[in-house]
Each structure stands twice: as C-alpha cells, then as structure tokens.
PDB file of C-alpha atoms in Angstrom:
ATOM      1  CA  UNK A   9      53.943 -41.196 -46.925  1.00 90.00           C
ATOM      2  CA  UNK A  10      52.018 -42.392 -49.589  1.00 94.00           C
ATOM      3  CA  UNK A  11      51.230 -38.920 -51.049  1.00 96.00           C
ATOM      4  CA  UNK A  12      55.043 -39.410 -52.121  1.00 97.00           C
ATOM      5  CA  UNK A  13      54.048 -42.368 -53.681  1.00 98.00           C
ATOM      6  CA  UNK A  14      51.384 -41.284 -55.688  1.00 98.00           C
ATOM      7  CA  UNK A  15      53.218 -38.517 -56.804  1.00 98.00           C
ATOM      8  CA  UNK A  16      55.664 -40.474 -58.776  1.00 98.00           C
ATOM      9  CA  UNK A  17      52.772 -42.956 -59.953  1.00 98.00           C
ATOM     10  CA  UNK A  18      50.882 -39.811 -61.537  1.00 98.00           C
ATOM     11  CA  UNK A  19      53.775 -38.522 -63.028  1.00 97.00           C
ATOM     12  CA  UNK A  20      54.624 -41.934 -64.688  1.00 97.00           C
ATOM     13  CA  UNK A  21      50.983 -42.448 -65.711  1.00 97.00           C
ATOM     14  CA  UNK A  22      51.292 -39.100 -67.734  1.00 96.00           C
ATOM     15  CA  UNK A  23      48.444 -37.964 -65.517  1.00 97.00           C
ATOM     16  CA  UNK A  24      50.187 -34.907 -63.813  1.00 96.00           C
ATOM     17  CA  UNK A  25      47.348 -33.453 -61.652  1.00 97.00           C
ATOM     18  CA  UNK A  26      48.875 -34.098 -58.219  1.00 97.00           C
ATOM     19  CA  UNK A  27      51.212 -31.235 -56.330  1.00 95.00           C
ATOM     20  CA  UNK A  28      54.708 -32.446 -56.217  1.00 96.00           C
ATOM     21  CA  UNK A  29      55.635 -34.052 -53.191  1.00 96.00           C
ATOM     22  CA  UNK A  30      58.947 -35.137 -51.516  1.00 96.00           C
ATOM     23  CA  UNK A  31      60.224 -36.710 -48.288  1.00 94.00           C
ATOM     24  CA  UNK A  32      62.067 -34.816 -45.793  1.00 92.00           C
ATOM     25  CA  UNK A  33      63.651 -35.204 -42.207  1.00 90.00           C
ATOM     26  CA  UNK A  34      63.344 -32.593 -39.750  1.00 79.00           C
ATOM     27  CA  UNK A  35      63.596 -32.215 -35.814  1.00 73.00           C
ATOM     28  CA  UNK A  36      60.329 -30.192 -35.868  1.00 72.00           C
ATOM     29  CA  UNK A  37      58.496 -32.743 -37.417  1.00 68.00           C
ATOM     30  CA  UNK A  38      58.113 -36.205 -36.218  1.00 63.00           C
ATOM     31  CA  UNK A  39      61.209 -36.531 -33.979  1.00 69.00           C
ATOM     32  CA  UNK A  40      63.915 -36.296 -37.537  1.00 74.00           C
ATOM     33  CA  UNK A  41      61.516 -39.290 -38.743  1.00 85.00           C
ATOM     34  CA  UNK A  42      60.692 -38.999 -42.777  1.00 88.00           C
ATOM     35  CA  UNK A  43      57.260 -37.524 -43.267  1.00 88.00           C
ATOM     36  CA  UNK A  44      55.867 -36.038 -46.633  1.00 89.00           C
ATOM     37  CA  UNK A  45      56.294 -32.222 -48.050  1.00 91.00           C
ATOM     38  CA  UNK A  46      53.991 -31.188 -50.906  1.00 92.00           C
ATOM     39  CA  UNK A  47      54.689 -27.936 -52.474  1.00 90.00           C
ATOM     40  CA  UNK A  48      51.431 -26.043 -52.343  1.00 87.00           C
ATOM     41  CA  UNK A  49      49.896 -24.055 -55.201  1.00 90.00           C
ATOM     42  CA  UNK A  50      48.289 -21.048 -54.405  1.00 91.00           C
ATOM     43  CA  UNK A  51      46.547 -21.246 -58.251  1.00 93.00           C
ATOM     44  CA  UNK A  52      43.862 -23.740 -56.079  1.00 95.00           C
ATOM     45  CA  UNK A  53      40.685 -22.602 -55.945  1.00 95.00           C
ATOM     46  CA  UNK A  54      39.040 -21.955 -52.311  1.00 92.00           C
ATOM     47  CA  UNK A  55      37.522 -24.965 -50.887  1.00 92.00           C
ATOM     48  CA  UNK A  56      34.449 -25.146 -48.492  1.00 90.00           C
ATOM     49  CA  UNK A  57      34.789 -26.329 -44.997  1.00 87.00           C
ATOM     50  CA  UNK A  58      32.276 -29.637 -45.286  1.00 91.00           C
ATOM     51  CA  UNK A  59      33.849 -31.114 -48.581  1.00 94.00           C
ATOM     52  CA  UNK A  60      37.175 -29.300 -49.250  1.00 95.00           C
ATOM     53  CA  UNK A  61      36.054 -28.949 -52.790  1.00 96.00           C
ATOM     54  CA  UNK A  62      35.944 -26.343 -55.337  1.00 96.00           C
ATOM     55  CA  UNK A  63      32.584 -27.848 -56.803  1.00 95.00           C
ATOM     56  CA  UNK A  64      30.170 -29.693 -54.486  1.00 95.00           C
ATOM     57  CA  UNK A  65      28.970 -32.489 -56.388  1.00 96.00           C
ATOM     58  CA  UNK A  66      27.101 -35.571 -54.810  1.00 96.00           C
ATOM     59  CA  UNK A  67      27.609 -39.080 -55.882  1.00 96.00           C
ATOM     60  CA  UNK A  68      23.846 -38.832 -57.864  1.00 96.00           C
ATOM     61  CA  UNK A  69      25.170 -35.466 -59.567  1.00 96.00           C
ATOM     62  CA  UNK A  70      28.511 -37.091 -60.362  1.00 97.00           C
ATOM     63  CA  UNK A  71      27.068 -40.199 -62.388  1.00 97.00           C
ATOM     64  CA  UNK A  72      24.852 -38.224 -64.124  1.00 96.00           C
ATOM     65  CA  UNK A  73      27.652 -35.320 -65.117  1.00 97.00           C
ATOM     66  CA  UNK A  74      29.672 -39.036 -66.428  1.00 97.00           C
ATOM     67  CA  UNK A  75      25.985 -39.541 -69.131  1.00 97.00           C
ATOM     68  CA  UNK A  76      26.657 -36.482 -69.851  1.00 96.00           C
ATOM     69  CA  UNK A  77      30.407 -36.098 -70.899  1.00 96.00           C
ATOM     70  CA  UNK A  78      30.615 -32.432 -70.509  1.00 96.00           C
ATOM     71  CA  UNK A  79      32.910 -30.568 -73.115  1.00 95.00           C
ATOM     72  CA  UNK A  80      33.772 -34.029 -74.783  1.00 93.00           C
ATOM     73  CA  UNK A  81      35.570 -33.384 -78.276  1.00 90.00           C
ATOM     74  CA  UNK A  82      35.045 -29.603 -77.423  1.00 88.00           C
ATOM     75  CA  UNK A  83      31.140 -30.079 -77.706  1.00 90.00           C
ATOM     76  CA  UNK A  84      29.494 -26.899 -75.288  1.00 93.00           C
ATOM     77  CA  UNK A  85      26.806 -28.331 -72.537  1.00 93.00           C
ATOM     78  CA  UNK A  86      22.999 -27.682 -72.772  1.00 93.00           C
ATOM     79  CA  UNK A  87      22.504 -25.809 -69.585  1.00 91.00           C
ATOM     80  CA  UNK A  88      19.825 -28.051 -68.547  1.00 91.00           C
ATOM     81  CA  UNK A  89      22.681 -30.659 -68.310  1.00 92.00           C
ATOM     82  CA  UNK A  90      24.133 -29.035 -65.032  1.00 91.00           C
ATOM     83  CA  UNK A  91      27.497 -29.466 -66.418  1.00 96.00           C
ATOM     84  CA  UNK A  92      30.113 -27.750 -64.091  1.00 96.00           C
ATOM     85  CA  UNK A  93      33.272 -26.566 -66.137  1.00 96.00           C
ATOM     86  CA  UNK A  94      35.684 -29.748 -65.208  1.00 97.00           C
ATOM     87  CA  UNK A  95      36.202 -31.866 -68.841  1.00 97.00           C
ATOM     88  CA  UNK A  96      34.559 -35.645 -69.004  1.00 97.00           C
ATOM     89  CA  UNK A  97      38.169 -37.029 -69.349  1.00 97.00           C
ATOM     90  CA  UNK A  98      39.252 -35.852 -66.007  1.00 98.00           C
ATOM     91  CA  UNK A  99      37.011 -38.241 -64.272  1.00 98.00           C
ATOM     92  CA  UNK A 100      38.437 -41.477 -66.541  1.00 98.00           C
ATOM     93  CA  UNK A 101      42.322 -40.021 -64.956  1.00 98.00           C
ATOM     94  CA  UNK A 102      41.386 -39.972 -60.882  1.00 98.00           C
ATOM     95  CA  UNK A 103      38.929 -42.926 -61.193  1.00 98.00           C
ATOM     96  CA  UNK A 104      42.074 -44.876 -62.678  1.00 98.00           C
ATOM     97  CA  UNK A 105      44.377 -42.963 -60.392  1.00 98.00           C
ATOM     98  CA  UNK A 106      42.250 -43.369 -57.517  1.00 98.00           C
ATOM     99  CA  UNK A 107      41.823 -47.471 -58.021  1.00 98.00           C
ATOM    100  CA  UNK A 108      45.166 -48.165 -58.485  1.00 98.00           C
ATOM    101  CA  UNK A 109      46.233 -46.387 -54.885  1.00 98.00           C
ATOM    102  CA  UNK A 110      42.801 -47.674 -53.705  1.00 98.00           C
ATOM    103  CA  UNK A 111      42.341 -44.033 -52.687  1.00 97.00           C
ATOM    104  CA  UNK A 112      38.438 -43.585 -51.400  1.00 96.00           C
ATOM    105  CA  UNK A 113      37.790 -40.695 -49.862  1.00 94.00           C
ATOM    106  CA  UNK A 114      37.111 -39.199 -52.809  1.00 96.00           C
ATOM    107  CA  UNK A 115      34.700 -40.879 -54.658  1.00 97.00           C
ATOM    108  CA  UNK A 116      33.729 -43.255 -51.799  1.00 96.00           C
ATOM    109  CA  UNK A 117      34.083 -41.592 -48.455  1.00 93.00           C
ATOM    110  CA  UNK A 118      31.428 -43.667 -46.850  1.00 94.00           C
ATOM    111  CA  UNK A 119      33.316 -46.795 -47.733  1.00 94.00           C
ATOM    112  CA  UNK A 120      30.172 -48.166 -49.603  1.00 94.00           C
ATOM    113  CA  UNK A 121      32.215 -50.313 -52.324  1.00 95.00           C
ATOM    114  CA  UNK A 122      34.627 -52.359 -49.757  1.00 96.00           C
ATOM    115  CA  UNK A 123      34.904 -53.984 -46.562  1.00 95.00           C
ATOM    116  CA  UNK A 124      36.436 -50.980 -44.758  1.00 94.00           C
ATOM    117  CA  UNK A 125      38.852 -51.954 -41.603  1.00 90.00           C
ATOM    118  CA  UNK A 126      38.205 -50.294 -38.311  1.00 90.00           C
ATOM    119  CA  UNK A 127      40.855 -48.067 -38.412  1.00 88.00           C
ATOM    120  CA  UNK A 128      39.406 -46.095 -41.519  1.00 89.00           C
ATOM    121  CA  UNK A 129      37.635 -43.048 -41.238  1.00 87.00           C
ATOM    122  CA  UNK A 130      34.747 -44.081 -42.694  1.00 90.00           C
ATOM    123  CA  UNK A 131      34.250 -46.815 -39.837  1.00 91.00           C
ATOM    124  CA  UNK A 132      35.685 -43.985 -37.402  1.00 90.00           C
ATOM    125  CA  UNK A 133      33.362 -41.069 -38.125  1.00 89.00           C
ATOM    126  CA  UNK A 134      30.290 -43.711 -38.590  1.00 89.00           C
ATOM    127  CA  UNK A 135      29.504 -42.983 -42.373  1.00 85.00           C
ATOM    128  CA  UNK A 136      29.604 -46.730 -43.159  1.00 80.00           C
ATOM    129  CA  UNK A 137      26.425 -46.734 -41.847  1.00 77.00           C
ATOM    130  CA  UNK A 138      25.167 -44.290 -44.241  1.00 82.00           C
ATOM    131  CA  UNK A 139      25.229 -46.257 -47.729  1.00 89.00           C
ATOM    132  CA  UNK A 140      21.638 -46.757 -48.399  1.00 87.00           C
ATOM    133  CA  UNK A 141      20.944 -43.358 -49.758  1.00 90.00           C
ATOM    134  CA  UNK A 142      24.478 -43.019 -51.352  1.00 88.00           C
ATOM    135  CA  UNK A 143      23.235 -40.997 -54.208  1.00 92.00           C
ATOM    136  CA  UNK A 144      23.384 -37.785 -51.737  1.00 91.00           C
ATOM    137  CA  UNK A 145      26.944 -38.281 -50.707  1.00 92.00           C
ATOM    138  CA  UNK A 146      28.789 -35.724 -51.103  1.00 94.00           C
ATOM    139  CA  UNK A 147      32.194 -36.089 -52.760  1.00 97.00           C
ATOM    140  CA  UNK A 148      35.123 -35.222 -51.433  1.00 96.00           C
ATOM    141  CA  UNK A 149      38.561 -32.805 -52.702  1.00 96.00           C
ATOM    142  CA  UNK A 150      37.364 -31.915 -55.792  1.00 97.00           C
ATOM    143  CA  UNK A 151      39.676 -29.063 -56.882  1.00 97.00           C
ATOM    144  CA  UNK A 152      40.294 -27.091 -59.437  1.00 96.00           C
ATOM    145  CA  UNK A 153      42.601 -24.190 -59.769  1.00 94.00           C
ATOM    146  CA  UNK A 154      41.648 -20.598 -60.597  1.00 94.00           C
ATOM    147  CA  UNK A 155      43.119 -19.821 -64.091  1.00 93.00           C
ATOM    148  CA  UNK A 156      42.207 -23.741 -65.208  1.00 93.00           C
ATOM    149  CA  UNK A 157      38.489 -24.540 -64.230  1.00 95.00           C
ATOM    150  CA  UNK A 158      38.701 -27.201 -66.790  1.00 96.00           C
ATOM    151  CA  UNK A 159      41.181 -29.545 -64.931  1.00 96.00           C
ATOM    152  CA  UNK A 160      41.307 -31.489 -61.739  1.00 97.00           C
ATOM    153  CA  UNK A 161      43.990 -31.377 -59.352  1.00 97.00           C
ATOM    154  CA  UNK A 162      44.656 -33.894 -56.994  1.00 97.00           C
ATOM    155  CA  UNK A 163      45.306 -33.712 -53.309  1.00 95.00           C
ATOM    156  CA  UNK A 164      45.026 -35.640 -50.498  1.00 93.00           C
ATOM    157  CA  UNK A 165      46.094 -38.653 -52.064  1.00 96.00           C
ATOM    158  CA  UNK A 166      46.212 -41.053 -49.265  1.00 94.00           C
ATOM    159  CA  UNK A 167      46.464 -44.608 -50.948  1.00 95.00           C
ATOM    160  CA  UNK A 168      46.293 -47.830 -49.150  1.00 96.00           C
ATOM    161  CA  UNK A 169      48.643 -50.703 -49.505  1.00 96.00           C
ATOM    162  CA  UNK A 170      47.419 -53.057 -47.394  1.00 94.00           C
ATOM    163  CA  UNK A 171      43.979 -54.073 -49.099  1.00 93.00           C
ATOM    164  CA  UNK A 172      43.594 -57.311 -50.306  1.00 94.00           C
ATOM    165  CA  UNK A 173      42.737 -57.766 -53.933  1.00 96.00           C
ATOM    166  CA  UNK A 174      39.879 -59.639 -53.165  1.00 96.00           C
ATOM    167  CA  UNK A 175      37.978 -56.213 -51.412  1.00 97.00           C
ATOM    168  CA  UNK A 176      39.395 -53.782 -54.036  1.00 98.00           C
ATOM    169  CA  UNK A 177      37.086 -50.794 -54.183  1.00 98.00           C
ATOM    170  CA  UNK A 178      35.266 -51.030 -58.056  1.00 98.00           C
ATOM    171  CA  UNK A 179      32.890 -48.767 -56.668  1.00 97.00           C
ATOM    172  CA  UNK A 180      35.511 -45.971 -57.877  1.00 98.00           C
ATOM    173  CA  UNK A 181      35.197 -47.128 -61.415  1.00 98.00           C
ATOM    174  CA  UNK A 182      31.476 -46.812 -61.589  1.00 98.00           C
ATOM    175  CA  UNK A 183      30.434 -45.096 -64.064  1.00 98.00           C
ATOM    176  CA  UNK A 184      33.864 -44.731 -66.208  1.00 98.00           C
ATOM    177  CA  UNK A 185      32.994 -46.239 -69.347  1.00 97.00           C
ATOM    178  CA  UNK A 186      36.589 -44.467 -71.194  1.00 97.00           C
ATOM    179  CA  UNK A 187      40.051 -44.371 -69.554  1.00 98.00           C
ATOM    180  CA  UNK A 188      42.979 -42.446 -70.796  1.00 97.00           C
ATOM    181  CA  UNK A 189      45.763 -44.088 -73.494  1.00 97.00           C
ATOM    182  CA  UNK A 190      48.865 -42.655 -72.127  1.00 96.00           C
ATOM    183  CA  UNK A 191      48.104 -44.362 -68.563  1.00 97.00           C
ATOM    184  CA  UNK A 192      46.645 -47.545 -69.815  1.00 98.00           C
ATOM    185  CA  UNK A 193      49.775 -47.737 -72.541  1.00 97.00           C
ATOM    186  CA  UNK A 194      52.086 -47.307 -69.282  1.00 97.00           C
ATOM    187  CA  UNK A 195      50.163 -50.416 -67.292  1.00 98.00           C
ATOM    188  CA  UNK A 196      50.437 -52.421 -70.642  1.00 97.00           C
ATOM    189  CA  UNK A 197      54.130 -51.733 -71.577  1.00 95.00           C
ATOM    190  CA  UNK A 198      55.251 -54.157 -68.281  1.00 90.00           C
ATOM    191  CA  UNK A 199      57.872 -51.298 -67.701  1.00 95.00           C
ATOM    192  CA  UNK A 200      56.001 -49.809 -65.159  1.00 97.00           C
ATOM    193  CA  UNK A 201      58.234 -51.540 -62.346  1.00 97.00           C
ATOM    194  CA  UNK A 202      61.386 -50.141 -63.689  1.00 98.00           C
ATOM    195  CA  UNK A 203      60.376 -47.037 -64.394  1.00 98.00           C
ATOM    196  CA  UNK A 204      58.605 -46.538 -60.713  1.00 98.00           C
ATOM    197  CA  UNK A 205      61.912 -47.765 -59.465  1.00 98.00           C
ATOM    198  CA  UNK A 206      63.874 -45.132 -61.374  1.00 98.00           C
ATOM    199  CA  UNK A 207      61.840 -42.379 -60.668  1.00 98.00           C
ATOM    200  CA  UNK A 208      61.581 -43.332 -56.773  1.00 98.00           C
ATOM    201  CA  UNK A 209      65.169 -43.948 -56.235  1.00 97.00           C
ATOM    202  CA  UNK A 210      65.479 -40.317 -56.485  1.00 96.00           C
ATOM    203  CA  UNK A 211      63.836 -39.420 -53.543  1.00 97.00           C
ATOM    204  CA  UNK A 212      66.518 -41.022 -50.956  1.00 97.00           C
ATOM    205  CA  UNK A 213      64.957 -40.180 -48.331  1.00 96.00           C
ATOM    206  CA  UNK A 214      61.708 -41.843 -49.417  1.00 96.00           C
ATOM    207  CA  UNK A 215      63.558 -44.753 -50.583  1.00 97.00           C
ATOM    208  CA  UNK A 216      65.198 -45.589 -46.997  1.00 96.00           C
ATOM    209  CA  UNK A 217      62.122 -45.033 -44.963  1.00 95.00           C
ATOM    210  CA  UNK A 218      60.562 -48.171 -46.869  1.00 96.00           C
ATOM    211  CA  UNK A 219      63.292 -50.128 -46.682  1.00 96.00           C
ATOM    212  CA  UNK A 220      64.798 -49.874 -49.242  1.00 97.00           C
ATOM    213  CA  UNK A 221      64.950 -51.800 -52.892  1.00 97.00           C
ATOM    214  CA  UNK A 222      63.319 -54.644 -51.237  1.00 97.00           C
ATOM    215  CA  UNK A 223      60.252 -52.307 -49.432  1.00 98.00           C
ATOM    216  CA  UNK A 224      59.635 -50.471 -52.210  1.00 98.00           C
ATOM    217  CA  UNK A 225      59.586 -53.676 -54.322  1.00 98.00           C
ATOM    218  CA  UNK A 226      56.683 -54.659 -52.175  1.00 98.00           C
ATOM    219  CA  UNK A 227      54.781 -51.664 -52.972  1.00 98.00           C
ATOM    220  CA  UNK A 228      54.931 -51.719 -56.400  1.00 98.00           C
ATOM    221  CA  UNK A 229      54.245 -55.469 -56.527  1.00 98.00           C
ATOM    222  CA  UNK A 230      50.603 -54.196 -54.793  1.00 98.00           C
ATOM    223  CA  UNK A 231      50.443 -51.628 -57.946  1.00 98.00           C
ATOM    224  CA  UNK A 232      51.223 -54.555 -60.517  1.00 98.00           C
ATOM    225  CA  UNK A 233      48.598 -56.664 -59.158  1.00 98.00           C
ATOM    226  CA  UNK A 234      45.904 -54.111 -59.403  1.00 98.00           C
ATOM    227  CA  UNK A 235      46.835 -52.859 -62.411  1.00 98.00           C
ATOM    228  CA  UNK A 236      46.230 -56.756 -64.281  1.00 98.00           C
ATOM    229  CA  UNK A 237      43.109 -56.393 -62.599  1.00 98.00           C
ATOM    230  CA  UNK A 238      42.222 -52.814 -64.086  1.00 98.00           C
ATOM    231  CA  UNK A 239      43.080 -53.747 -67.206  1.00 98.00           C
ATOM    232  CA  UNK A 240      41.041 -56.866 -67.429  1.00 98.00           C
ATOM    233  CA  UNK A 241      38.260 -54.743 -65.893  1.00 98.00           C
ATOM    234  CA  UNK A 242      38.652 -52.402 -68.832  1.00 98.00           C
ATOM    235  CA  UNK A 243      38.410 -55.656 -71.378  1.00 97.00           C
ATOM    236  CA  UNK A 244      35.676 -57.047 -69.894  1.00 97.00           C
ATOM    237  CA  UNK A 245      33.862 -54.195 -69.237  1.00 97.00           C
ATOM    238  CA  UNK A 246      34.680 -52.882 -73.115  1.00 97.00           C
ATOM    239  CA  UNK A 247      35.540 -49.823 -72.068  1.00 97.00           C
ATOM    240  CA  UNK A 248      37.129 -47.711 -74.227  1.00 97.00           C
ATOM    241  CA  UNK A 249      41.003 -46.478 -74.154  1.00 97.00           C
ATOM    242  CA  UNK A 250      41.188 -42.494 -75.630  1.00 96.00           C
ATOM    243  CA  UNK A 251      43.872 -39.928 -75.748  1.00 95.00           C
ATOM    244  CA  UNK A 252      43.144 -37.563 -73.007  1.00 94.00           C
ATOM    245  CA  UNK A 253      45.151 -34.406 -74.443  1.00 78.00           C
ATOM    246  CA  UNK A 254      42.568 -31.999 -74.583  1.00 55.00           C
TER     247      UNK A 254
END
C-alpha cells in the first residue's frame, strides 16, 4: 500500500515519474481487503529478467555516471564517458524520492547502508552478506520509457515506515552532490502536511485502510522527520538546490 503513498508524495514533490496508483476493494483480490492498482504504461521500455531494468548499471558504473553529469545544461557526453541517455538530474529526483520513503531496492538492494530487519529481502535472499565488493551490484528498476530515454520512471516503490531515524539509509544519497528546487522548496514551505493530507483524502479508500486522519497523520509525521533530516543533510553537505526542468 505504500506505492499509493508514494504516488501522492511524487506528485506533491513536482517529481512526477511514478505510474499513478490508487486503492481499490475487490472480492478477487485479498478477500474485498484494500490493496494497490497502478495504471500501467505500455510506453516502458522492456526490462531484463535479473534487474528489471531498462539499463543495467552497477553501483561502480552509477557513481561514476554521477562525476560525470551526463547531458547537464544540454552539454553532449564524450563517449569514453559511458554515459547512457538518462539526464544527471534524474538521479538528484529518486535519490531524494527514494530517502524520503526509505525505498532501497533500488539503489541499495543488498541493504549495505542500514541495519536491515529480518523480514527484508535483502536478509531473506542472503545479499546482506554480499557488501564487500558493492561496487558490482547491480541496481535495480531502472526504467525508462521508449519515446523518452532521457527520463526515469519509477516503479516498484515500496517505502518503509517503520525505520527508525537513527538507521536511515544515506547510502541512497551517495554521490548526489545537487537536488532538485521544486522538491526541496516543497520540504521547506512546512505545507507539506496539508497538502499530503489534501491530496490523500481523495483516495477514500486509501484513507480508511490507515485509519483514517489519525493513521495517515502518523505516516506523514515519519515523512516530516526525514525530510528535517534531508534538508540538514543538504546544508551540511553544501549541496546544491537547481531547477530540474530540463
């Protein structure tokens, strides 16, 4: 159910990469319980099997694509750079996406930045174990679509909730050095509660199956905290805070 969550946060970040997604009821599905529908796009480009990415990048690749900042202010890659055709800026949106729903199977599917529980998959599948070479880790739903290599678009956008804020994933952040001024204006403006609670309040459905005002309350109390922490990451770190319009 968090897919529905993130949905609304990227849409209130002015991110918009992530399918739209929506809570439903149905016999079929769940016994009538509320699980998630996303509307599919068939504009994705075909995944492989191993990564369920349109470009196979490892971790090593994907810090050294960051140096890089492919197609920044329009500038064309050497080809010796290895560039693939996804702008620098997209990385800055899911890395901030990504930490604020403490989503890691993305950029951190071994679970090598945080104290993983043993109910993740990383634990589950045994990849914890597999963090001292993490430069050849592959990374995980990187997709594009066909008509707009340039883009990301996010799926599988399973946040967590439940992680404390002291074993917050920074490990997603690594490497991000730029972050994009429509989201970080959002995080500063302290509106972000009400308009979260505006925007989720339209999905009833959703709404009910967390309890309510008070549940989803709770949620985006988690989202507040991490965001302070984000943004005093981004101070301390000086990183810098661009429009991301391209």
């Amino acid at each position: 159910m968090s897919e529905v969550f993130a949905f609304h946060l990227d849409r209130i970040l002015g991110l918009n990469r992530s399918l739209p997604s929506v809570s439903r009821r149905s016999e079929f599905f769940q016994g009538g319980q509320a699980c998630p529908v996303i509307l599919w796009d068939s504009s994705l480009s075909p995944t492989d099997n191993s990564t369920h990415s349109s470009v196979r990048l490892t971790w090593g690749q994907y810090q050294q694509l960051l140096k890089k900042k492919c197609w920044q202010n329009g500038k064309v890659p050497k080809a010796e750079w290895g560039c693939t055709e996804i702008h620098h800026h997209e990385w800055s949106k899911m890395a901030l996406f990504d930490f604020l729903l403490q989503i890691y199977n993305r950029l951190d599917r071994n679970c090598c930045g945080f104290k993983p529980l043993k109910e993740d998959s990383c634990v589950q599948q045994g990849l914890k174990l597999k963090c001292n070479d993490q430069d050849a880790v592959d990374l995980m739903h990187i997709i594009q679509r066909r008509h707009d290599q340039r883009h990301l678009a996010f799926i599988d956008n399973k946040g967590f909730f439940d992680r404390n804020e002291d074993n917050l994933d920074f490990k997603i952040l690594q490497g991000i050095n730029e972050f994009p001024a429509s989201a970080v204006s959002v995080l500063r403006s302290q509106r972000l509660r009400e308009r979260l609670l505006q925007s989720l309040f339209l999905d009833k459905i959703y709404w009910e199956s967390q309890g309510g005002r008070r549940g989803i309350e709770k949620l985006i109390d988690v989202i507040e905290r991490r965001s302070k922490i984000l943004l005093t990451y981004i101070n301390a770190h000086g990183a810098k805070v661009l429009p991301m319009n391209e």
